[in-house]
CSV table of C-alpha atoms in Angstrom, one decimal:
chain,number,residue,atom,x,y,z
A,5,PRO,CA,-18.2,9.1,-0.9
A,6,GLY,CA,-14.6,7.2,-1.6
A,7,GLU,CA,-12.9,10.6,-3.2
A,8,ARG,CA,-13.4,12.4,0.4
A,9,ASN,CA,-10.9,9.6,2.0
A,10,ILE,CA,-7.9,10.1,-0.8
A,11,GLN,CA,-4.9,12.1,0.1
A,12,LYS,CA,-5.4,15.2,-2.6
A,13,LEU,CA,-3.3,16.4,-5.1
A,14,TYR,CA,-3.2,19.8,-5.2
A,15,ASP,CA,-0.9,21.0,-7.7
A,16,HIS,CA,2.3,20.4,-9.2
A,17,PHE,CA,5.2,22.4,-10.6
A,18,VAL,CA,9.0,22.2,-12.1
A,19,ILE,CA,12.3,22.8,-10.5
A,20,PRO,CA,15.4,22.7,-12.8
A,21,GLY,CA,18.1,20.8,-11.1
A,22,PRO,CA,21.6,20.2,-12.0
A,23,HIS,CA,20.6,16.8,-13.3
A,24,GLY,CA,17.6,17.9,-15.2
A,25,LEU,CA,14.0,18.9,-14.3
A,26,HIS,CA,12.3,17.8,-10.9
A,27,ILE,CA,8.3,17.1,-11.0
A,28,CYS,CA,7.2,18.4,-7.6
A,29,LEU,CA,3.8,17.5,-6.3
A,30,ASP,CA,1.7,19.5,-3.8
A,31,HIS,CA,-0.1,16.7,-1.8
A,32,GLU,CA,-2.7,17.4,1.2
A,33,PRO,CA,-0.5,17.0,4.4
A,34,LEU,CA,-1.2,14.2,6.1
A,35,GLY,CA,0.7,12.8,9.4
A,36,ILE,CA,2.2,9.6,10.3
A,37,SER,CA,1.6,6.3,8.7
A,38,ALA,CA,-0.3,3.3,10.0
A,39,ASN,CA,2.8,1.5,10.3
A,40,GLU,CA,4.3,3.9,12.9
A,41,LEU,CA,1.2,3.9,14.7
A,42,LEU,CA,1.7,0.5,15.0
A,43,GLU,CA,4.8,0.8,16.2
A,44,TRP,CA,3.7,2.9,19.6
A,45,THR,CA,0.4,0.3,20.0
A,46,LEU,CA,0.7,-2.8,23.1
A,47,GLY,CA,1.5,-5.5,21.2
A,48,LYS,CA,2.0,-3.9,17.9
A,49,ALA,CA,-1.4,-5.3,17.2
A,50,VAL,CA,-4.9,-4.2,16.6
A,51,ILE,CA,-8.2,-6.4,17.1
A,52,LEU,CA,-10.5,-7.0,14.4
A,53,LYS,CA,-13.3,-5.1,15.8
A,54,ASP,CA,-11.2,-1.9,16.4
A,55,LEU,CA,-10.4,-2.2,12.3
A,56,LYS,CA,-13.6,-2.5,11.1
A,57,ASN,CA,-14.1,1.2,10.6
A,58,CYS,CA,-11.0,1.5,8.8
A,59,ILE,CA,-11.6,-1.4,6.5
A,60,ARG,CA,-15.1,0.0,5.5
A,61,GLN,CA,-13.4,3.0,4.9
A,62,LEU,CA,-10.5,1.4,2.8
A,63,LEU,CA,-13.2,-0.5,0.9
A,64,VAL,CA,-15.3,2.3,0.2
A,65,VAL,CA,-12.2,4.3,-1.4
A,66,LEU,CA,-11.1,1.0,-3.4
A,67,ASP,CA,-14.9,1.1,-4.8
A,68,PHE,CA,-14.0,4.8,-6.3
A,69,LEU,CA,-10.8,3.8,-7.6
A,70,HIS,CA,-12.5,1.0,-9.3
A,71,SER,CA,-15.8,2.1,-10.7
A,72,VAL,CA,-15.4,5.7,-11.1
A,73,GLY,CA,-11.5,6.3,-11.9
A,74,GLY,CA,-10.9,2.9,-13.4
A,75,GLU,CA,-7.5,2.5,-11.9
A,76,ILE,CA,-5.9,0.0,-9.6
A,77,HIS,CA,-3.8,1.0,-6.7
A,78,THR,CA,-1.6,-1.8,-6.8
A,79,ASP,CA,0.3,-1.1,-3.8
A,80,LEU,CA,-1.6,-0.8,-0.9
A,81,GLN,CA,0.8,-1.0,2.5
A,82,LEU,CA,0.5,0.0,6.2
A,83,LYS,CA,3.2,2.9,5.3
A,84,TYR,CA,1.2,4.3,2.7
A,85,LEU,CA,-2.0,4.8,5.1
A,86,LEU,CA,-1.4,8.2,6.6
A,87,LEU,CA,-3.4,9.2,9.7
A,88,PRO,CA,-5.0,13.0,9.2
A,89,THR,CA,-3.1,15.7,10.3
A,90,PRO,CA,-4.3,17.9,13.4
A,91,LYS,CA,-5.8,21.2,13.9
A,92,PRO,CA,-4.6,24.0,12.2
A,93,GLU,CA,-3.3,25.1,15.4
A,94,ALA,CA,-0.9,22.3,15.7
A,95,LEU,CA,0.5,22.7,12.6
A,96,ALA,CA,1.2,26.1,13.5
A,97,ASP,CA,3.1,25.2,16.4
A,98,PHE,CA,4.6,22.3,14.2
A,99,GLU,CA,6.0,25.2,11.9
A,100,GLU,CA,7.0,27.4,14.9
A,101,ALA,CA,9.0,24.7,16.1
A,102,GLU,CA,10.9,24.1,12.7
A,103,ILE,CA,11.7,27.6,12.8
A,104,LYS,CA,13.4,27.6,16.1
A,105,THR,CA,15.1,24.0,15.8
A,106,PRO,CA,15.3,23.1,12.1
A,107,SER,CA,15.3,19.9,10.8
A,108,ALA,CA,18.8,18.1,10.5
A,109,ARG,CA,20.1,18.3,6.9
A,110,LYS,CA,23.1,17.1,5.1
A,111,VAL,CA,24.8,19.2,2.4
A,112,VAL,CA,26.7,17.7,-0.3
A,113,THR,CA,28.4,19.1,-3.3
A,114,ASP,CA,25.3,20.2,-5.3
A,115,ARG,CA,22.4,20.0,-2.9
A,116,THR,CA,21.2,19.9,0.7
A,117,ILE,CA,19.2,16.9,2.1
A,118,TYR,CA,16.6,17.7,4.8
A,119,MET,CA,15.5,15.0,7.2
A,120,SER,CA,11.4,14.3,6.9
A,121,SER,CA,9.5,15.8,10.0
A,122,ARG,CA,6.5,14.2,11.4
A,123,PHE,CA,3.2,16.0,12.1
A,124,PRO,CA,1.9,14.6,15.1
A,125,PRO,CA,-1.5,12.4,14.3
A,126,GLY,CA,-5.0,14.3,14.3
A,127,ASP,CA,-8.4,12.7,14.6
A,128,GLY,CA,-9.9,10.3,11.8
A,129,LEU,CA,-8.8,7.2,10.0
A,130,PRO,CA,-6.3,6.7,7.5
A,131,LEU,CA,-6.0,7.8,4.2
A,132,PRO,CA,-4.7,5.9,1.3
A,133,SER,CA,-1.9,7.6,-0.3
A,134,ASP,CA,1.1,7.0,-2.6
A,135,PHE,CA,-0.2,6.6,-6.0
A,136,GLY,CA,3.2,5.9,-7.8
A,137,GLU,CA,2.1,2.4,-9.4
A,138,PRO,CA,-1.3,2.4,-10.4
A,139,ARG,CA,-2.8,0.8,-13.2
A,140,LEU,CA,-5.2,2.1,-15.5
A,141,SER,CA,-7.0,-0.8,-17.3
A,142,ASN,CA,-10.3,-2.6,-17.4
A,143,LYS,CA,-8.6,-6.0,-18.8
A,144,ARG,CA,-6.5,-8.7,-17.1
A,145,LEU,CA,-2.9,-7.6,-16.6
A,146,ASP,CA,0.3,-10.2,-16.2
A,147,GLU,CA,3.2,-7.9,-14.8
A,148,ASP,CA,4.8,-8.2,-11.7
A,149,ILE,CA,3.5,-5.7,-9.2
A,150,MET,CA,3.4,-5.3,-5.6
A,151,PRO,CA,6.0,-6.2,-2.9
A,152,ASN,CA,6.6,-10.0,-1.9
A,153,LEU,CA,4.9,-9.5,1.5
A,154,TYR,CA,1.7,-8.5,-0.1
A,155,ARG,CA,1.9,-10.4,-3.5
A,156,ALA,CA,-1.4,-11.7,-4.5
A,157,PRO,CA,-1.8,-15.5,-5.9
A,158,GLY,CA,-2.7,-14.5,-9.3
A,159,VAL,CA,0.7,-12.3,-9.6
A,160,ILE,CA,2.7,-15.1,-8.0
A,161,LEU,CA,1.2,-17.8,-10.5
A,162,ARG,CA,1.4,-15.5,-13.4
A,163,ALA,CA,-2.4,-16.3,-13.8
A,164,GLY,CA,-3.4,-12.7,-15.1
A,165,TRP,CA,-4.8,-10.0,-12.4
A,166,GLU,CA,-7.4,-7.1,-12.1
A,167,TYR,CA,-8.9,-5.1,-9.7
A,168,ASP,CA,-9.1,-7.9,-7.3
A,169,VAL,CA,-5.3,-7.4,-6.4
A,170,ASP,CA,-6.4,-4.4,-4.3
A,171,ILE,CA,-8.9,-6.5,-2.5
A,172,TRP,CA,-6.4,-9.1,-1.6
A,173,ASN,CA,-3.8,-5.8,-0.5
A,174,VAL,CA,-6.6,-5.3,2.2
A,175,ALA,CA,-6.8,-8.6,3.7
A,176,MET,CA,-2.9,-8.6,3.7
A,177,VAL,CA,-3.0,-5.3,5.4
A,178,VAL,CA,-5.2,-6.8,7.9
A,179,SER,CA,-3.2,-10.1,8.8
A,180,VAL,CA,0.0,-7.9,9.6
A,181,LEU,CA,-2.4,-6.1,12.2
A,182,GLN,CA,-3.8,-9.0,13.7
A,183,PRO,CA,-2.5,-9.9,17.1
A,184,LEU,CA,-2.0,-13.8,16.5
A,185,GLY,CA,-0.6,-13.1,13.0
A,186,HIS,CA,2.5,-12.2,11.8
A,187,PRO,CA,3.4,-10.7,8.4
A,188,PRO,CA,2.8,-13.5,5.7
A,189,VAL,CA,6.1,-15.1,4.4
A,190,TRP,CA,5.6,-15.0,0.9
A,191,ARG,CA,8.3,-16.6,-1.5
A,192,TYR,CA,8.8,-15.1,-5.5
A,193,TYR,CA,8.1,-18.0,-7.8
A,194,THR,CA,9.3,-18.0,-11.5
A,195,ALA,CA,9.9,-21.7,-12.6
A,196,ARG,CA,6.7,-23.3,-11.4
A,197,PRO,CA,3.8,-22.7,-9.4
A,198,PRO,CA,3.9,-23.0,-5.4
A,199,THR,CA,2.7,-26.1,-3.9
A,200,TYR,CA,2.0,-24.6,-0.5
A,201,ILE,CA,0.9,-20.7,0.1
A,202,PRO,CA,1.6,-20.0,3.9
A,203,CYS,CA,-1.6,-18.8,5.6
A,204,PRO,CA,-0.9,-15.3,6.8
A,205,ALA,CA,-2.2,-16.2,10.7
A,206,TYR,CA,0.0,-19.3,11.2
A,207,PRO,CA,3.8,-20.0,10.3
A,208,PRO,CA,5.1,-22.1,7.3
A,209,ALA,CA,4.5,-25.6,7.0
A,210,PRO,CA,7.8,-27.3,7.5
A,211,ASP,CA,8.2,-28.6,4.4
A,212,CYS,CA,7.6,-25.7,2.5
A,213,ASP,CA,11.4,-24.9,1.4
């Protein structure tokens, strides 16, 4: 069932440009990110009860990636959880509006850069996207992954990691959404392991510097 809840890749093609070939990916169109949705939410937080279905779906997706695909996502964040698009009629209206009022753009010497337009959100739970940093491996790895905000202890301590870092990411996403918490403050350690790891739901200890 997890396969149904991942952003689909329909096709790919190559376009020649002034700086070489560009690989273009044709993805399933999705709406705004969970991060953007949170900006519209009162208090910019969601209670745990309302998150249960989303967490369950995300864990089902990870089970598919891990057990069937042998893949570790390594970079689950709110901005990579995208809401489904609305019904086709809404997309047709969106297309018509783009024709009448084109998106802002900037013309430079050798290209035109367009501002991204946002689809209105549809019904359904966010789908994981952005598979730009996956690892295909069934052994423990030790390379640096994940943004500091979401970095797992095994990565910080350079103790090796595998599929469990994705589960840690789910917990970090939930901690950011919790009304009593704030984004966890992670520090990047290289010379020595940390003596204190801040709890996502509470401010750092006074002497953690």
